[in-house]
GROMACS .gro file of C-alpha atoms in nm:
model
  312
    1UNK     CA    1  -6.974  -4.679  -1.636
    2UNK     CA    2  -6.656  -4.482  -1.737
    3UNK     CA    3  -6.503  -4.316  -1.449
    4UNK     CA    4  -6.291  -4.073  -1.664
    5UNK     CA    5  -6.548  -3.814  -1.784
    6UNK     CA    6  -6.473  -3.569  -2.063
    7UNK     CA    7  -6.382  -3.295  -1.823
    8UNK     CA    8  -6.100  -3.503  -1.638
    9UNK     CA    9  -5.732  -3.424  -1.711
   10UNK     CA   10  -5.493  -3.664  -1.863
   11UNK     CA   11  -5.154  -3.724  -1.724
   12UNK     CA   12  -4.881  -3.731  -1.994
   13UNK     CA   13  -4.617  -3.977  -1.862
   14UNK     CA   14  -4.339  -3.849  -2.110
   15UNK     CA   15  -4.012  -3.934  -1.991
   16UNK     CA   16  -4.102  -3.946  -1.615
   17UNK     CA   17  -3.931  -4.279  -1.599
   18UNK     CA   18  -3.614  -4.101  -1.639
   19UNK     CA   19  -3.674  -3.759  -1.449
   20UNK     CA   20  -3.295  -3.670  -1.456
   21UNK     CA   21  -3.309  -3.634  -1.842
   22UNK     CA   22  -3.618  -3.431  -1.868
   23UNK     CA   23  -3.435  -3.072  -1.845
   24UNK     CA   24  -3.168  -3.189  -2.092
   25UNK     CA   25  -3.437  -3.332  -2.322
   26UNK     CA   26  -3.642  -2.993  -2.284
   27UNK     CA   27  -3.336  -2.784  -2.401
   28UNK     CA   28  -3.286  -2.995  -2.701
   29UNK     CA   29  -3.646  -2.986  -2.786
   30UNK     CA   30  -3.655  -2.608  -2.732
   31UNK     CA   31  -3.360  -2.571  -2.987
   32UNK     CA   32  -3.510  -2.789  -3.258
   33UNK     CA   33  -3.838  -2.611  -3.208
   34UNK     CA   34  -3.662  -2.268  -3.260
   35UNK     CA   35  -3.491  -2.405  -3.570
   36UNK     CA   36  -3.824  -2.528  -3.696
   37UNK     CA   37  -3.993  -2.179  -3.646
   38UNK     CA   38  -3.730  -1.990  -3.824
   39UNK     CA   39  -3.651  -2.230  -4.102
   40UNK     CA   40  -4.012  -2.295  -4.192
   41UNK     CA   41  -4.114  -1.940  -4.146
   42UNK     CA   42  -3.829  -1.822  -4.380
   43UNK     CA   43  -3.918  -2.037  -4.656
   44UNK     CA   44  -4.277  -1.938  -4.648
   45UNK     CA   45  -4.186  -1.562  -4.641
   46UNK     CA   46  -3.920  -1.597  -4.910
   47UNK     CA   47  -4.140  -1.802  -5.127
   48UNK     CA   48  -4.411  -1.538  -5.090
   49UNK     CA   49  -4.191  -1.220  -5.142
   50UNK     CA   50  -3.961  -1.337  -5.393
   51UNK     CA   51  -4.128  -1.347  -5.744
   52UNK     CA   52  -3.884  -1.593  -5.896
   53UNK     CA   53  -3.990  -1.847  -5.655
   54UNK     CA   54  -4.373  -1.824  -5.764
   55UNK     CA   55  -4.340  -2.158  -5.909
   56UNK     CA   56  -4.533  -2.495  -5.818
   57UNK     CA   57  -4.227  -2.629  -5.660
   58UNK     CA   58  -4.203  -2.346  -5.391
   59UNK     CA   59  -4.584  -2.337  -5.375
   60UNK     CA   60  -4.579  -2.698  -5.269
   61UNK     CA   61  -4.275  -2.632  -5.030
   62UNK     CA   62  -4.442  -2.336  -4.863
   63UNK     CA   63  -4.734  -2.555  -4.787
   64UNK     CA   64  -4.514  -2.836  -4.648
   65UNK     CA   65  -4.341  -2.569  -4.434
   66UNK     CA   66  -4.677  -2.443  -4.276
   67UNK     CA   67  -4.763  -2.804  -4.224
   68UNK     CA   68  -4.453  -2.870  -4.013
   69UNK     CA   69  -4.463  -2.539  -3.838
   70UNK     CA   70  -4.846  -2.609  -3.714
   71UNK     CA   71  -4.761  -2.975  -3.644
   72UNK     CA   72  -4.466  -2.908  -3.408
   73UNK     CA   73  -4.649  -2.598  -3.246
   74UNK     CA   74  -4.929  -2.849  -3.165
   75UNK     CA   75  -4.708  -3.060  -2.981
   76UNK     CA   76  -4.399  -2.877  -2.848
   77UNK     CA   77  -4.532  -2.598  -2.626
   78UNK     CA   78  -4.729  -2.829  -2.402
   79UNK     CA   79  -4.439  -3.083  -2.418
   80UNK     CA   80  -4.193  -2.807  -2.284
   81UNK     CA   81  -4.436  -2.702  -2.003
   82UNK     CA   82  -4.461  -3.078  -1.881
   83UNK     CA   83  -4.105  -3.107  -1.898
   84UNK     CA   84  -4.037  -2.824  -1.665
   85UNK     CA   85  -4.342  -2.888  -1.425
   86UNK     CA   86  -4.413  -3.144  -1.169
   87UNK     CA   87  -4.760  -3.149  -1.286
   88UNK     CA   88  -4.762  -3.340  -1.620
   89UNK     CA   89  -5.140  -3.284  -1.710
   90UNK     CA   90  -5.337  -3.168  -2.005
   91UNK     CA   91  -5.704  -3.129  -2.022
   92UNK     CA   92  -5.929  -3.370  -2.201
   93UNK     CA   93  -6.024  -3.109  -2.457
   94UNK     CA   94  -5.637  -3.005  -2.495
   95UNK     CA   95  -5.561  -3.394  -2.558
   96UNK     CA   96  -5.847  -3.426  -2.811
   97UNK     CA   97  -5.702  -3.124  -2.993
   98UNK     CA   98  -5.353  -3.217  -2.993
   99UNK     CA   99  -5.460  -3.569  -3.113
  100UNK     CA  100  -5.686  -3.435  -3.402
  101UNK     CA  101  -5.402  -3.182  -3.526
  102UNK     CA  102  -5.124  -3.445  -3.517
  103UNK     CA  103  -5.324  -3.677  -3.734
  104UNK     CA  104  -5.468  -3.408  -3.964
  105UNK     CA  105  -5.129  -3.257  -4.028
  106UNK     CA  106  -4.956  -3.579  -4.042
  107UNK     CA  107  -5.174  -3.726  -4.304
  108UNK     CA  108  -5.178  -3.395  -4.487
  109UNK     CA  109  -4.769  -3.411  -4.514
  110UNK     CA  110  -4.790  -3.763  -4.652
  111UNK     CA  111  -5.016  -3.660  -4.929
  112UNK     CA  112  -4.830  -3.343  -4.995
  113UNK     CA  113  -4.494  -3.530  -5.016
  114UNK     CA  114  -4.634  -3.748  -5.299
  115UNK     CA  115  -4.787  -3.440  -5.470
  116UNK     CA  116  -4.417  -3.290  -5.467
  117UNK     CA  117  -4.287  -3.622  -5.614
  118UNK     CA  118  -4.518  -3.581  -5.915
  119UNK     CA  119  -4.401  -3.210  -5.968
  120UNK     CA  120  -4.041  -3.335  -5.992
  121UNK     CA  121  -4.154  -3.600  -6.242
  122UNK     CA  122  -4.341  -3.331  -6.462
  123UNK     CA  123  -4.030  -3.104  -6.422
  124UNK     CA  124  -3.774  -3.368  -6.525
  125UNK     CA  125  -3.959  -3.575  -6.762
  126UNK     CA  126  -4.193  -3.336  -6.924
  127UNK     CA  127  -3.980  -3.015  -6.909
  128UNK     CA  128  -4.127  -2.858  -7.234
  129UNK     CA  129  -4.473  -2.912  -7.112
  130UNK     CA  130  -4.412  -2.848  -6.741
  131UNK     CA  131  -4.602  -2.516  -6.720
  132UNK     CA  132  -4.901  -2.660  -6.892
  133UNK     CA  133  -4.910  -2.971  -6.673
  134UNK     CA  134  -4.856  -2.795  -6.341
  135UNK     CA  135  -5.070  -2.505  -6.390
  136UNK     CA  136  -5.176  -2.284  -6.083
  137UNK     CA  137  -5.533  -2.427  -6.069
  138UNK     CA  138  -5.409  -2.787  -6.075
  139UNK     CA  139  -5.160  -2.713  -5.803
  140UNK     CA  140  -5.435  -2.542  -5.574
  141UNK     CA  141  -5.660  -2.840  -5.630
  142UNK     CA  142  -5.382  -3.088  -5.546
  143UNK     CA  143  -5.274  -2.906  -5.228
  144UNK     CA  144  -5.665  -2.866  -5.141
  145UNK     CA  145  -5.714  -3.252  -5.169
  146UNK     CA  146  -5.403  -3.316  -4.955
  147UNK     CA  147  -5.564  -3.081  -4.677
  148UNK     CA  148  -5.911  -3.226  -4.709
  149UNK     CA  149  -5.757  -3.600  -4.716
  150UNK     CA  150  -5.583  -3.518  -4.389
  151UNK     CA  151  -5.885  -3.361  -4.232
  152UNK     CA  152  -6.117  -3.671  -4.326
  153UNK     CA  153  -5.890  -3.928  -4.190
  154UNK     CA  154  -5.825  -3.719  -3.856
  155UNK     CA  155  -6.203  -3.692  -3.810
  156UNK     CA  156  -6.277  -4.066  -3.862
  157UNK     CA  157  -5.976  -4.184  -3.630
  158UNK     CA  158  -6.043  -3.916  -3.353
  159UNK     CA  159  -6.405  -3.998  -3.345
  160UNK     CA  160  -6.337  -4.374  -3.323
  161UNK     CA  161  -6.040  -4.350  -3.065
  162UNK     CA  162  -6.195  -4.093  -2.825
  163UNK     CA  163  -6.514  -4.306  -2.786
  164UNK     CA  164  -6.334  -4.606  -2.678
  165UNK     CA  165  -6.391  -4.678  -2.287
  166UNK     CA  166  -6.103  -4.597  -2.066
  167UNK     CA  167  -6.251  -4.744  -1.748
  168UNK     CA  168  -6.084  -4.456  -1.546
  169UNK     CA  169  -5.748  -4.473  -1.687
  170UNK     CA  170  -5.601  -4.131  -1.720
  171UNK     CA  171  -5.217  -4.182  -1.815
  172UNK     CA  172  -5.100  -4.125  -2.156
  173UNK     CA  173  -4.775  -4.330  -2.207
  174UNK     CA  174  -4.646  -4.049  -2.427
  175UNK     CA  175  -4.539  -3.702  -2.431
  176UNK     CA  176  -4.819  -3.596  -2.644
  177UNK     CA  177  -5.174  -3.733  -2.719
  178UNK     CA  178  -5.089  -3.964  -3.006
  179UNK     CA  179  -5.319  -4.246  -3.139
  180UNK     CA  180  -5.111  -4.560  -3.011
  181UNK     CA  181  -5.091  -4.427  -2.668
  182UNK     CA  182  -5.460  -4.335  -2.660
  183UNK     CA  183  -5.559  -4.690  -2.792
  184UNK     CA  184  -5.339  -4.854  -2.509
  185UNK     CA  185  -5.526  -4.656  -2.277
  186UNK     CA  186  -5.877  -4.834  -2.369
  187UNK     CA  187  -5.995  -5.120  -2.156
  188UNK     CA  188  -6.159  -5.303  -2.470
  189UNK     CA  189  -6.000  -5.439  -2.774
  190UNK     CA  190  -6.140  -5.284  -3.091
  191UNK     CA  191  -6.118  -5.466  -3.407
  192UNK     CA  192  -6.299  -5.196  -3.583
  193UNK     CA  193  -6.012  -4.941  -3.490
  194UNK     CA  194  -5.737  -5.199  -3.587
  195UNK     CA  195  -5.892  -5.251  -3.934
  196UNK     CA  196  -5.961  -4.860  -3.984
  197UNK     CA  197  -5.594  -4.781  -3.881
  198UNK     CA  198  -5.455  -5.043  -4.113
  199UNK     CA  199  -5.661  -4.916  -4.413
  200UNK     CA  200  -5.588  -4.544  -4.357
  201UNK     CA  201  -5.236  -4.656  -4.315
  202UNK     CA  202  -5.243  -4.810  -4.641
  203UNK     CA  203  -5.407  -4.504  -4.808
  204UNK     CA  204  -5.190  -4.235  -4.651
  205UNK     CA  205  -4.866  -4.411  -4.623
  206UNK     CA  206  -4.801  -4.697  -4.849
  207UNK     CA  207  -4.995  -4.565  -5.158
  208UNK     CA  208  -4.824  -4.216  -5.151
  209UNK     CA  209  -4.491  -4.393  -5.097
  210UNK     CA  210  -4.561  -4.613  -5.378
  211UNK     CA  211  -4.639  -4.325  -5.616
  212UNK     CA  212  -4.332  -4.148  -5.498
  213UNK     CA  213  -4.121  -4.448  -5.570
  214UNK     CA  214  -4.276  -4.496  -5.926
  215UNK     CA  215  -4.221  -4.117  -5.971
  216UNK     CA  216  -3.853  -4.148  -5.881
  217UNK     CA  217  -3.804  -4.467  -6.075
  218UNK     CA  218  -3.920  -4.279  -6.421
  219UNK     CA  219  -3.709  -3.992  -6.305
  220UNK     CA  220  -3.392  -4.204  -6.270
  221UNK     CA  221  -3.450  -4.315  -6.614
  222UNK     CA  222  -3.465  -3.964  -6.746
  223UNK     CA  223  -3.172  -3.858  -6.544
  224UNK     CA  224  -2.932  -4.117  -6.695
  225UNK     CA  225  -3.026  -3.987  -7.036
  226UNK     CA  226  -2.916  -3.628  -6.943
  227UNK     CA  227  -2.595  -3.512  -7.110
  228UNK     CA  228  -2.566  -3.170  -6.950
  229UNK     CA  229  -2.362  -3.182  -6.624
  230UNK     CA  230  -2.527  -2.865  -6.493
  231UNK     CA  231  -2.871  -2.997  -6.547
  232UNK     CA  232  -2.799  -3.325  -6.419
  233UNK     CA  233  -2.645  -3.159  -6.103
  234UNK     CA  234  -2.956  -2.955  -6.057
  235UNK     CA  235  -3.195  -3.230  -6.100
  236UNK     CA  236  -3.012  -3.429  -5.833
  237UNK     CA  237  -3.014  -3.138  -5.596
  238UNK     CA  238  -3.387  -3.060  -5.596
  239UNK     CA  239  -3.480  -3.438  -5.615
  240UNK     CA  240  -3.219  -3.540  -5.350
  241UNK     CA  241  -3.376  -3.296  -5.103
  242UNK     CA  242  -3.730  -3.427  -5.146
  243UNK     CA  243  -3.599  -3.782  -5.136
  244UNK     CA  244  -3.429  -3.720  -4.826
  245UNK     CA  245  -3.734  -3.572  -4.657
  246UNK     CA  246  -3.940  -3.867  -4.767
  247UNK     CA  247  -3.705  -4.122  -4.632
  248UNK     CA  248  -3.677  -3.956  -4.291
  249UNK     CA  249  -4.057  -3.874  -4.261
  250UNK     CA  250  -4.191  -4.207  -4.416
  251UNK     CA  251  -3.946  -4.428  -4.266
  252UNK     CA  252  -4.040  -4.347  -3.904
  253UNK     CA  253  -4.400  -4.329  -3.951
  254UNK     CA  254  -4.432  -4.666  -4.126
  255UNK     CA  255  -4.224  -4.819  -3.869
  256UNK     CA  256  -4.449  -4.687  -3.595
  257UNK     CA  257  -4.797  -4.721  -3.756
  258UNK     CA  258  -4.758  -5.014  -3.990
  259UNK     CA  259  -4.595  -5.235  -3.721
  260UNK     CA  260  -4.797  -5.406  -3.448
  261UNK     CA  261  -4.786  -5.195  -3.157
  262UNK     CA  262  -4.702  -5.471  -2.899
  263UNK     CA  263  -4.383  -5.546  -3.071
  264UNK     CA  264  -4.265  -5.181  -3.006
  265UNK     CA  265  -4.063  -5.116  -2.691
  266UNK     CA  266  -4.161  -4.814  -2.484
  267UNK     CA  267  -3.803  -4.659  -2.552
  268UNK     CA  268  -3.819  -4.737  -2.905
  269UNK     CA  269  -4.152  -4.576  -2.944
  270UNK     CA  270  -4.046  -4.249  -2.779
  271UNK     CA  271  -3.733  -4.212  -2.991
  272UNK     CA  272  -3.918  -4.255  -3.319
  273UNK     CA  273  -4.187  -4.052  -3.206
  274UNK     CA  274  -3.952  -3.767  -3.090
  275UNK     CA  275  -3.776  -3.816  -3.443
  276UNK     CA  276  -4.080  -3.751  -3.679
  277UNK     CA  277  -4.245  -3.503  -3.464
  278UNK     CA  278  -3.976  -3.277  -3.363
  279UNK     CA  279  -3.641  -3.343  -3.532
  280UNK     CA  280  -3.774  -3.414  -3.897
  281UNK     CA  281  -3.987  -3.067  -3.913
  282UNK     CA  282  -3.673  -2.893  -3.819
  283UNK     CA  283  -3.452  -3.062  -4.074
  284UNK     CA  284  -3.688  -3.021  -4.367
  285UNK     CA  285  -3.619  -2.646  -4.412
  286UNK     CA  286  -3.227  -2.710  -4.377
  287UNK     CA  287  -3.242  -2.975  -4.624
  288UNK     CA  288  -3.413  -2.776  -4.888
  289UNK     CA  289  -3.221  -2.457  -4.842
  290UNK     CA  290  -2.870  -2.567  -4.778
  291UNK     CA  291  -2.873  -2.752  -5.102
  292UNK     CA  292  -3.095  -2.497  -5.309
  293UNK     CA  293  -2.919  -2.206  -5.468
  294UNK     CA  294  -3.262  -2.052  -5.552
  295UNK     CA  295  -3.348  -2.005  -5.206
  296UNK     CA  296  -3.018  -1.880  -5.090
  297UNK     CA  297  -3.028  -1.627  -5.381
  298UNK     CA  298  -3.402  -1.524  -5.309
  299UNK     CA  299  -3.288  -1.447  -4.931
  300UNK     CA  300  -3.012  -1.252  -5.052
  301UNK     CA  301  -3.226  -1.053  -5.284
  302UNK     CA  302  -3.467  -0.977  -5.007
  303UNK     CA  303  -3.218  -0.878  -4.763
  304UNK     CA  304  -3.040  -0.670  -5.039
  305UNK     CA  305  -2.703  -0.845  -4.993
  306UNK     CA  306  -2.678  -0.878  -5.375
  307UNK     CA  307  -2.699  -0.493  -5.415
  308UNK     CA  308  -2.471  -0.418  -5.143
  309UNK     CA  309  -2.221  -0.659  -5.276
  310UNK     CA  310  -2.242  -0.499  -5.618
  311UNK     CA  311  -2.201  -0.160  -5.488
  312UNK     CA  312  -1.892  -0.262  -5.291
   0.00000   0.00000   0.00000
């Protein structure tokens, strides 16, 4: 009989092995969270308000920003409370919701990044037919497919993982309710979950990444033929931003989810988890805006800076 009922709280161990670092970590996490909130909200608002950004690229980017915003918000507030409190607990329901949203939003982001790579392929390799290929209905369907795909994977993995017997174990060896930590809590080995995790890992990590690499392989060939230095530079800026985000996000996720869990040390796991849950979502808007003149110009137009400069 399982002692831990659905009403019992879980204990998030987090960084309890190094309590002297908890306040320092909380300040760093808070700063990254504020950057994530401001950066991603700015991208969504600017993309909505500025008519010149009503393009497929910024439609996808707005969805990516919304995913990142929800992803970090499902983790960070509870994490900050626990870092500043002696009671490192989370309710069973809170843990289940945190686990579900982390899976759902993480899988959705994987698919969205692949969709964005296809958009870049169409823009660079089929510029004359771009508006026909990437028409609004197709863009909406692609985004909807990404959201539904993430939802489906989260429902499957959540239902399987939360049914595992824990034999009274309540300690989650992480700073939030993530799948590897919850599976380690189980007192039985589940071959079914191992197979499902690997299969979904291939579908949501390796397949999208392969499609992204294929898209950029074709884009690279097209870029080499471009003679206009201005257009060549613009292509590199937009594609470079997306590739940077893909490298940061997929690199850490594949390392964590496709590598056997017993080969990853506790400190190593915490570092990579911190990186793709908190650091990467804060870097995404910076990567896209700092290298993007369109977004900078849109922000100036909305704030009226251009008009003010012209009058002066």
